[in-house]
Short mmCIF file of C-alpha atoms in Angstrom, two decimals:
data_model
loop_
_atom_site.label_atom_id
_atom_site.label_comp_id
_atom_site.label_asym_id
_atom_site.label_seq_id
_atom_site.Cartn_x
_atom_site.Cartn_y
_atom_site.Cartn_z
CA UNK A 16 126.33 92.42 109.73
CA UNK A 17 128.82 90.68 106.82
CA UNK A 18 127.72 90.82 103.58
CA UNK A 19 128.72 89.00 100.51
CA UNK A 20 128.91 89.47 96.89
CA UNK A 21 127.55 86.81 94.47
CA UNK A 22 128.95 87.40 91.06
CA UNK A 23 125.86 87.53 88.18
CA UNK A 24 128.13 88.93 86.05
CA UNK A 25 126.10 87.50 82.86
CA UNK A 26 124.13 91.17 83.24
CA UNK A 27 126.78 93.30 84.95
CA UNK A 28 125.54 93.74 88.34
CA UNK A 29 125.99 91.77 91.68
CA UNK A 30 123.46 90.21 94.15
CA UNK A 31 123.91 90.94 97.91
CA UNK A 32 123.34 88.23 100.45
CA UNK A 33 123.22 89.43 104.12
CA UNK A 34 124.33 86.56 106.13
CA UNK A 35 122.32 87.73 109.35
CA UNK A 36 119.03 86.44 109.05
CA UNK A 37 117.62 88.13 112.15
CA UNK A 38 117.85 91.07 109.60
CA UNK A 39 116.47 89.60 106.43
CA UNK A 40 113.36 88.25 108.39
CA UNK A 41 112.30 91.62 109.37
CA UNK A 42 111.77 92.07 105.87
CA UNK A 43 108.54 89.97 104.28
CA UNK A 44 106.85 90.03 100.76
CA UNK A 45 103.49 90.36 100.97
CA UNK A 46 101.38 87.20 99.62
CA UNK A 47 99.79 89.57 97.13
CA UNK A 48 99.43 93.43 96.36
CA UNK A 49 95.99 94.72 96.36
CA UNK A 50 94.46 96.05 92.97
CA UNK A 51 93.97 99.72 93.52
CA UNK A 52 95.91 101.76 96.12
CA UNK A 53 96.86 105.95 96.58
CA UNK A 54 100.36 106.78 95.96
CA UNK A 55 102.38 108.82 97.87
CA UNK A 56 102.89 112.51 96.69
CA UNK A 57 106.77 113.39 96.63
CA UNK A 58 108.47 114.59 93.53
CA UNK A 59 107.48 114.31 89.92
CA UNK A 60 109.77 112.88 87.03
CA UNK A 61 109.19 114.75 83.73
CA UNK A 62 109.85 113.72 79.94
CA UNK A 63 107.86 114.06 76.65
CA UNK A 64 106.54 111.48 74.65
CA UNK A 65 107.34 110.76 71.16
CA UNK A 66 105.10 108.67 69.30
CA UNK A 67 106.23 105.43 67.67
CA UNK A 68 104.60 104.96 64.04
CA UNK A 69 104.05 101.58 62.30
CA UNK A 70 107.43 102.40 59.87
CA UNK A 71 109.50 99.57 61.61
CA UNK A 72 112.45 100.99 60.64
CA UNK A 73 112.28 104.13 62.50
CA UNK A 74 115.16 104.49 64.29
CA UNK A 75 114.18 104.94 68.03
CA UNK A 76 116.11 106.87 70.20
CA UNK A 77 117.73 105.05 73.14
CA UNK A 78 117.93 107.53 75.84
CA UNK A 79 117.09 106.22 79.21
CA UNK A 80 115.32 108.99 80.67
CA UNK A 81 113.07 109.80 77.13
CA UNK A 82 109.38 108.70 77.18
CA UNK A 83 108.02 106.68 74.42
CA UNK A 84 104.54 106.59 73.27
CA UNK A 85 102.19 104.09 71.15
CA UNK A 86 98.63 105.54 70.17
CA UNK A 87 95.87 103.64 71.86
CA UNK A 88 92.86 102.31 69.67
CA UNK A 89 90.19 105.38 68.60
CA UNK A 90 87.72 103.92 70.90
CA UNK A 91 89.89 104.15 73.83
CA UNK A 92 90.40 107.64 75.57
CA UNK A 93 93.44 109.16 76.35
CA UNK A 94 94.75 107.40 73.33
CA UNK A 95 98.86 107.22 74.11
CA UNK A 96 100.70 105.06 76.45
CA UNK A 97 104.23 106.31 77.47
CA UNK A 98 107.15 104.78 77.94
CA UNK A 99 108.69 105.57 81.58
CA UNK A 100 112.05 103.69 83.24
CA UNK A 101 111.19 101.29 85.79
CA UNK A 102 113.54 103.46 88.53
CA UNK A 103 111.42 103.94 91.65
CA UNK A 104 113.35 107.52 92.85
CA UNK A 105 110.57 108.44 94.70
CA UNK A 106 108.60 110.74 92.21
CA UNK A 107 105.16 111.09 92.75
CA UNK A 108 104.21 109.72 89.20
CA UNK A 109 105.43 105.51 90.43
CA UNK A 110 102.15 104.32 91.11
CA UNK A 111 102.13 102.71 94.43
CA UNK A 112 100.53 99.53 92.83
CA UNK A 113 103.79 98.86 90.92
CA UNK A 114 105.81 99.29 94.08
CA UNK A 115 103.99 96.77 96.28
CA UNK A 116 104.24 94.42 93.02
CA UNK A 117 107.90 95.09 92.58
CA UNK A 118 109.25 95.59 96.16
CA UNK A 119 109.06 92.04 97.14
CA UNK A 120 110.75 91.19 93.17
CA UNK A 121 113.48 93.46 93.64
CA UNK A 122 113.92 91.97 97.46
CA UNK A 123 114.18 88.18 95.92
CA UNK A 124 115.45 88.82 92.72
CA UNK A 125 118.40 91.72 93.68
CA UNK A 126 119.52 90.80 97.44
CA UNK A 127 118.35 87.50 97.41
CA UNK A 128 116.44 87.40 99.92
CA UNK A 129 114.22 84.35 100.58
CA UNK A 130 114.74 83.42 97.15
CA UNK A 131 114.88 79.66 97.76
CA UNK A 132 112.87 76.82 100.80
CA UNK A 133 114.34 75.29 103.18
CA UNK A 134 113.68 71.77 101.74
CA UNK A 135 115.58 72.76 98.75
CA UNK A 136 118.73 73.24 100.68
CA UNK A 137 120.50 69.53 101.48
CA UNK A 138 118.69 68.70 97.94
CA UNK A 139 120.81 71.19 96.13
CA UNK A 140 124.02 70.53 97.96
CA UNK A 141 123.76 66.74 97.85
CA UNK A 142 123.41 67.53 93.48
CA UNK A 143 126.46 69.93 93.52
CA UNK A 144 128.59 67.41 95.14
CA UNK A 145 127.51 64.93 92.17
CA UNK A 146 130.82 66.51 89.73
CA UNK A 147 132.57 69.37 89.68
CA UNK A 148 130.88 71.03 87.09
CA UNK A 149 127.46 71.10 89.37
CA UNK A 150 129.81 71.96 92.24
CA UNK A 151 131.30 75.27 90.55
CA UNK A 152 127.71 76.17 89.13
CA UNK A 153 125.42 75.54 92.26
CA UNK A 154 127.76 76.42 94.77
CA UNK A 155 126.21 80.08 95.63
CA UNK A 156 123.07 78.33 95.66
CA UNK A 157 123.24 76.53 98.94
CA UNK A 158 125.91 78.57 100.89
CA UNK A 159 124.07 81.59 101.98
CA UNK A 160 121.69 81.33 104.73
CA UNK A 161 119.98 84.26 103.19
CA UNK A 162 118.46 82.41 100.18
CA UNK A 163 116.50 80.48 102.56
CA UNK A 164 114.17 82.95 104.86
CA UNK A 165 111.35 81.98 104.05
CA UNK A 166 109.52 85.56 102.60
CA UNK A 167 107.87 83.66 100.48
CA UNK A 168 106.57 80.66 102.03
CA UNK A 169 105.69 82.38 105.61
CA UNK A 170 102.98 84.18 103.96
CA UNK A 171 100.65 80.71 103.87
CA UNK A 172 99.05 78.93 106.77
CA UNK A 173 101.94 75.83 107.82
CA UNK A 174 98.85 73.97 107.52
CA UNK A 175 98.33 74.29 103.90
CA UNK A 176 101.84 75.19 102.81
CA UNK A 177 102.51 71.64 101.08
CA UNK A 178 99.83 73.19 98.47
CA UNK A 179 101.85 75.96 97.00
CA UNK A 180 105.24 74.72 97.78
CA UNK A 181 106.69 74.79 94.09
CA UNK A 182 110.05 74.62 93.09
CA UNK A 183 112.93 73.30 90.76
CA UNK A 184 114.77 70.11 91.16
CA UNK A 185 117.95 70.88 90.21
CA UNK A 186 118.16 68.66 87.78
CA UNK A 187 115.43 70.21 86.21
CA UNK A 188 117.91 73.69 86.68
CA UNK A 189 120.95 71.73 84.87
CA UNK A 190 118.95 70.76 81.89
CA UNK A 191 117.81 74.19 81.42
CA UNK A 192 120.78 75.42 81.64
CA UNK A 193 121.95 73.20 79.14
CA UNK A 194 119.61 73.81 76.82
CA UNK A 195 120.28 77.62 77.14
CA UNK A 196 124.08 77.01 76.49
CA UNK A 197 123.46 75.22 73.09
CA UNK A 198 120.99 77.75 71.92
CA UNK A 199 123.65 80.53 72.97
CA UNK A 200 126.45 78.44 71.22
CA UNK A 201 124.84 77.66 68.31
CA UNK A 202 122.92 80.75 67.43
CA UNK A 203 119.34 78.87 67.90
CA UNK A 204 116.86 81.25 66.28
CA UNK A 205 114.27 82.69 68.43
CA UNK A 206 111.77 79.67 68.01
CA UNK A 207 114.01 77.05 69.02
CA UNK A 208 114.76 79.01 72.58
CA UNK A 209 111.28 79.17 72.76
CA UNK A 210 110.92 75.32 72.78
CA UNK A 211 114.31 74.20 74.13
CA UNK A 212 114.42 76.77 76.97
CA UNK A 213 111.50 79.29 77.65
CA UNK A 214 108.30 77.15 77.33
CA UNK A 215 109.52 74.12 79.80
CA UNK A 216 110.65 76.67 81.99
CA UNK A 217 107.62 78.91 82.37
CA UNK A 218 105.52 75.45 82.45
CA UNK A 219 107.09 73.97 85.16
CA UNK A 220 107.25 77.46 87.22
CA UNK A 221 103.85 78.22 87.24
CA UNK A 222 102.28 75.11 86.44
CA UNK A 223 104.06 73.24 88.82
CA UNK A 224 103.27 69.21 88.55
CA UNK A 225 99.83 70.00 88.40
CA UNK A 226 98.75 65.97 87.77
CA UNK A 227 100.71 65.39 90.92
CA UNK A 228 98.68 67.64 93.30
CA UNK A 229 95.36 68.37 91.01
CA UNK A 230 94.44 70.56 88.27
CA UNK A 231 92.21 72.92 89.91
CA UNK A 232 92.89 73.31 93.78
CA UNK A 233 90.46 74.45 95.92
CA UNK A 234 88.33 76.06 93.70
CA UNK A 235 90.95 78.22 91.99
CA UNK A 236 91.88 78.86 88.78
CA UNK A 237 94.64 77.04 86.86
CA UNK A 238 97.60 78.93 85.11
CA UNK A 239 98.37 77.54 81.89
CA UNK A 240 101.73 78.92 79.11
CA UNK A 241 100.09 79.28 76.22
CA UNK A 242 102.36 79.85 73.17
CA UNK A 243 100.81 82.46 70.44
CA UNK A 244 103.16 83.52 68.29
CA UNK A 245 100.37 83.60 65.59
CA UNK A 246 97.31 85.16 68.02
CA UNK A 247 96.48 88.07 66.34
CA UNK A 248 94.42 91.41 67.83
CA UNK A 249 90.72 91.66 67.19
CA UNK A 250 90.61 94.44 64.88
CA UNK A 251 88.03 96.76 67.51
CA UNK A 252 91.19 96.75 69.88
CA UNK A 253 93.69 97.35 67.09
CA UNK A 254 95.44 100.45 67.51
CA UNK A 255 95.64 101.46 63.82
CA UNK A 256 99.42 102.62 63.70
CA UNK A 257 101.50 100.37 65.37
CA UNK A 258 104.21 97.74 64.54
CA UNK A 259 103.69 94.00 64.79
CA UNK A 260 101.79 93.20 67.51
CA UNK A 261 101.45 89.64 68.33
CA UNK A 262 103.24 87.97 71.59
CA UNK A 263 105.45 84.70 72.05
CA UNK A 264 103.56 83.58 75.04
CA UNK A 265 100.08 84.38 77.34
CA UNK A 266 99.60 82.82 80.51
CA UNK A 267 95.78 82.48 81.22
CA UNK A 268 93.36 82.17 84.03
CA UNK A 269 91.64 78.73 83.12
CA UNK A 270 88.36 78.10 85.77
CA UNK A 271 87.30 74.48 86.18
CA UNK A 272 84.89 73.23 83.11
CA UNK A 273 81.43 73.31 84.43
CA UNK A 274 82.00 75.14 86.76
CA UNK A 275 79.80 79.17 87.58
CA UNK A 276 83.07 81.21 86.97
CA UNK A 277 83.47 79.15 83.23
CA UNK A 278 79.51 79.76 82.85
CA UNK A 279 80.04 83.54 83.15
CA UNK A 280 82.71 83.75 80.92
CA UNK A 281 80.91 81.70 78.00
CA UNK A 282 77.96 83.98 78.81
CA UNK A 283 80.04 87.22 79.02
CA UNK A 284 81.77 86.57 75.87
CA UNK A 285 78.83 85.98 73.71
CA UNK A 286 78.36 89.16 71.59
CA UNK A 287 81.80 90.44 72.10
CA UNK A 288 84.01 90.77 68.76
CA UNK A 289 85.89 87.41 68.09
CA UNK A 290 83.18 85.81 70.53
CA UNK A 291 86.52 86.19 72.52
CA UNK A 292 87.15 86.87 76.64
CA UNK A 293 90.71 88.53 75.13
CA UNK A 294 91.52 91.54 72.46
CA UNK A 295 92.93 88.19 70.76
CA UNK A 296 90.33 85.48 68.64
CA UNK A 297 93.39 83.00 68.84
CA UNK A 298 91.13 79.75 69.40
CA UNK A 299 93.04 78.94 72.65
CA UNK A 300 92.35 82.45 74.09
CA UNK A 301 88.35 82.86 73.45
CA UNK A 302 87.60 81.85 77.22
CA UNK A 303 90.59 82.02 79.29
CA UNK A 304 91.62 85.28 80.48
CA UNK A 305 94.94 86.56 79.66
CA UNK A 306 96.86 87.79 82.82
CA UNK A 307 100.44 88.32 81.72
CA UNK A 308 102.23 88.72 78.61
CA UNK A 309 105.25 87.36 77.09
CA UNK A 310 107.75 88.41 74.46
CA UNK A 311 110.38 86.63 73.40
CA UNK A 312 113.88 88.00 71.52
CA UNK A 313 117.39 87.01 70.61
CA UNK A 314 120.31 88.11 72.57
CA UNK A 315 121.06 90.19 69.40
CA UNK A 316 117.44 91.57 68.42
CA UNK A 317 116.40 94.66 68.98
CA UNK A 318 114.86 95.02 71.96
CA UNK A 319 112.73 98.38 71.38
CA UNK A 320 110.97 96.00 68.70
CA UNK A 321 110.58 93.78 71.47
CA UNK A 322 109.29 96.61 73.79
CA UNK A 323 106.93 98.72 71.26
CA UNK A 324 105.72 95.03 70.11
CA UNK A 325 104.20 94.37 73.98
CA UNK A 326 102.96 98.05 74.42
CA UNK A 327 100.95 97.54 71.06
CA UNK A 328 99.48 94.18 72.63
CA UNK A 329 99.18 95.82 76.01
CA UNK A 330 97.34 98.82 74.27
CA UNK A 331 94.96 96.27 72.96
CA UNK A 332 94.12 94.48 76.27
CA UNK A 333 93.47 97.77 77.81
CA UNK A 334 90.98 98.72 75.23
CA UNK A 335 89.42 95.80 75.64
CA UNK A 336 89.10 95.72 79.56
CA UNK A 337 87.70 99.43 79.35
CA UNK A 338 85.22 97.75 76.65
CA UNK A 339 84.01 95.49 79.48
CA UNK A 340 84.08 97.74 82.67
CA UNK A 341 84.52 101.21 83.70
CA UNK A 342 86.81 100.14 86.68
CA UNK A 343 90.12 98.31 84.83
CA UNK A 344 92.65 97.56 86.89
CA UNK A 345 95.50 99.94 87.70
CA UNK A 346 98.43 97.36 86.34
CA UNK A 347 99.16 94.84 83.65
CA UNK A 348 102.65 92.63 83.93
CA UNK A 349 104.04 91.54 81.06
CA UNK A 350 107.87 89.84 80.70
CA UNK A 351 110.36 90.35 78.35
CA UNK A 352 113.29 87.62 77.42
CA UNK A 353 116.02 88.68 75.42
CA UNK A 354 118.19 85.62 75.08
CA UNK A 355 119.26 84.67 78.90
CA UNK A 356 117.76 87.38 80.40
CA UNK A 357 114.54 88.08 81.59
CA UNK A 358 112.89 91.44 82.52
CA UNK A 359 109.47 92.28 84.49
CA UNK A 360 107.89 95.11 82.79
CA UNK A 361 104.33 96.39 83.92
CA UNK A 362 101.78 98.87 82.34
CA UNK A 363 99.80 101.21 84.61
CA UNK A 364 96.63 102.76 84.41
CA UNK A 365 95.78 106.01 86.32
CA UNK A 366 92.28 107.20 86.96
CA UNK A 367 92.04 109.58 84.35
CA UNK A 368 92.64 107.01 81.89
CA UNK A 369 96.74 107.79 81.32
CA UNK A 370 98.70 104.70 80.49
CA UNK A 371 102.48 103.81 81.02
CA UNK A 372 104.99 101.22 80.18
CA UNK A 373 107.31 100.83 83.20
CA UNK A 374 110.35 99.01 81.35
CA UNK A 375 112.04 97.05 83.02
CA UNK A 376 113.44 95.29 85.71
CA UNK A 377 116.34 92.47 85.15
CA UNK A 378 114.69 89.34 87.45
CA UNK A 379 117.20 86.15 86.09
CA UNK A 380 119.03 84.47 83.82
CA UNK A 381 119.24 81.28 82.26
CA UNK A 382 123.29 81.26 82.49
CA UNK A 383 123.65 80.73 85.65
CA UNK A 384 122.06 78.04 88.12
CA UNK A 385 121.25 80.91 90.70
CA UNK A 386 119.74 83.09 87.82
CA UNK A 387 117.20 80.24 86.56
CA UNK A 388 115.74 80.03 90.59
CA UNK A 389 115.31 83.82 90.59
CA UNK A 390 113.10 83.28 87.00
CA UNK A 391 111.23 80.53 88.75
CA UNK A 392 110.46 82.58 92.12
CA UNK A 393 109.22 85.71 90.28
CA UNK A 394 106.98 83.87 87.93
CA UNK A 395 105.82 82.03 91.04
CA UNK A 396 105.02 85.36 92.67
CA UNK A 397 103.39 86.86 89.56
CA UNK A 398 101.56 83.47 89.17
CA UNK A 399 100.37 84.03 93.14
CA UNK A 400 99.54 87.54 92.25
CA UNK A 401 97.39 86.57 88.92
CA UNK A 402 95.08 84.35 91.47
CA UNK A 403 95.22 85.98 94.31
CA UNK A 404 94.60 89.68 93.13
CA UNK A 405 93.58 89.95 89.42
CA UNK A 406 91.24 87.17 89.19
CA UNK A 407 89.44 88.66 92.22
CA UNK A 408 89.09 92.19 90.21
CA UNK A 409 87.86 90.06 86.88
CA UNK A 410 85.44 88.38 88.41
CA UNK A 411 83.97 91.40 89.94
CA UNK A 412 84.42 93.82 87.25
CA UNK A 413 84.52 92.06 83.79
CA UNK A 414 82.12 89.06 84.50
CA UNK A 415 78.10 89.32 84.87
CA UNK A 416 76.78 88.68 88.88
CA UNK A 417 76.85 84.76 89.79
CA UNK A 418 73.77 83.17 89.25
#
């Protein structure tokens, strides 16, 4: 078997594309990871946790192997989550939730495999043919026959595949990257990559054209981006020493109006603090569940401030799902931009109530044509696994039996 190298230089590291695709197809991503699930026992990683006060000038260490902590609100027990690197070594600590959400990720995202369909193929090539510019930029997006096994799309029935078949035009993937260059060039401040670059890019990768093919498909939620830069935490979920604590961006589980799931959450929600569904009273987040969080940064901004800002909002939600059932889930994503790149990080819960931050794994870029599909694909995925496996677990857990 060849393989070849495709430059992402933008983050120091290169993506391998096997050219036999005998090979890659042996290889599939599950459609999506079940809740709950036993790890295997092997060898255990060890590190201390320092605790991270609300001074936001404290000057945080930035050893990769040291383990941060946040305190957790009073109400919640086993009030500390701790920072641990997302480097699955094969310690018995990486829950085995995590790796079936990150294997497939790391398979699409790192070695490019199955990272693109079929039907995208001529489309692409035809647009890099259009000038040179497109044709030195998209180039390593059509060549390798790797990019198009289908480990995504083989997980659906052929029958209904046209339904979840979502992805970029590429001129859709030029303008982005456009609009990524300027804000680079220019020194945009973080609000104006939100709305030049982040927001239509998130929108149109989970959202897909959703007035095309329907709002609400067979019964199943819609995903919507909802910017909150100015949600703040319902002070019963507040953990009471930690930094700023607001996100750039939620994306939501939104049922159908009218419909039994909406019902239970307008009942469910009655009573709570904020009248809200969330550990947010942000008037767009009362009823729609939050399912993954977003913070946004400047190439140049710190990004522990980034990182202790999402653990205090992750601290939050997980006080609040423990508020509403005595089964949470074992794992919360949440995403991390820092200028061009984009990282997956994911909080864990174990079943003595322990929580980590798992930080982080690099999944695109918006400098490169090849980077902004890999973005695309892994919110996809997340999106699938928001649907598919956490709004399963809410409604059975955090919602009142169906009427």
């Amino acid at each position: 078997m060849r393989v070849n190298i495709v430059d992402t230089s933008h983050v120091g590291s290169y993506c391998m594309v096997t050219t036999n695709p005998a090979t890659v197809a042996g290889q599939r991503a599950p459609t999506s990871p079940p809740m709950s699930s036993t790890p295997n026992k092997k060898r255990r990683r060890y590190g201390s946790p320092v605790y991270i006060s609300s001074d936001s000038e404290i000057d945080i260490k930035s050893d990769i192997k040291s383990d941060y902590a946040i305190r957790m609100p009073q109400a919640t027990p086993h009030a500390t989550m701790q920072h641990r690197t997302m480097d699955d070594d094969g310690s018995d600590d990486f829950p085995d939730s995590l790796r079936k959400l990150l294997d497939p990720i790391k398979r699409a995202t790192t070695l490019c495999q199955g990272l693109l369909f079929d039907v995208e193929r001529e489309k692409i090539r035809r647009f890099a043919q259009y000038d040179p510019t497109h044709r030195r930029n998209f180039e390593e997006c059509y060549k390798h026959d790797a990019l198009f096994i289908n480990t995504f799309a083989d997980q659906f029935d052929p029958v209904h595949l046209h339904d979840h078949i979502q992805y970029l035009e590429p001129t859709f993937v030029a303008f982005i990257l456009d609009q990524a260059r300027q804000c680079d060039e220019y020194f945009h401040p973080e609000d104006t990559w939100n709305m030049m670059v982040r927001y239509p890019l998130m929108r149109t990768a989970v959202m897909g054209d959703i007035y095309e093919h329907g709002v609400y498909r067979k019964g199943k939620p819609l995903l919507r981006v909802v910017p909150c830069t100015t949600a703040s935490l319902v002070a019963t979920y507040k953990s009471h020493d930690a930094p700023a604590h607001n996100v750039d961006f939620a994306i939501v589980l939104e049922p159908k109006p009218a419909t039994a799931a909406a019902a239970r959450i307008d009942a469910r929600r009655e009573g709570m603090p904020g009248l809200s569904i969330n550990h947010t009273d942000s008037a767009g987040l009362l009823n729609r569940p939050i399912v993954i969080s977003v913070e946004a940064k400047r190439a140049n901004d710190s990004s522990e401030k980034a990182r202790v800002r999402l653990m205090a909002w992750l601290a939050a939600q997980w006080a609040k799902l423990e508020s509403m059932t005595d089964r949470p889930p074992e794992i919360l994503p949440g995403v991390i931009i820092e200028g061009h790149d984009w990282y997956l990080v994911v909080s864990t819960r174990e079943k003595d109530g322990k929580k980590f931050l798992w930080h982080k794994h690099h999944f695109g870029s918006t400098s490169t044509p090849l980077g902004v599909y890999k973005i695309s694909w892994t919110l996809r995925y997340l999106s699938r696994w928001a649907v598919d496996a956490y709004w399963v677990w809410f409604q059975g857990h955090c919602l009142g039996p169906e009427e």
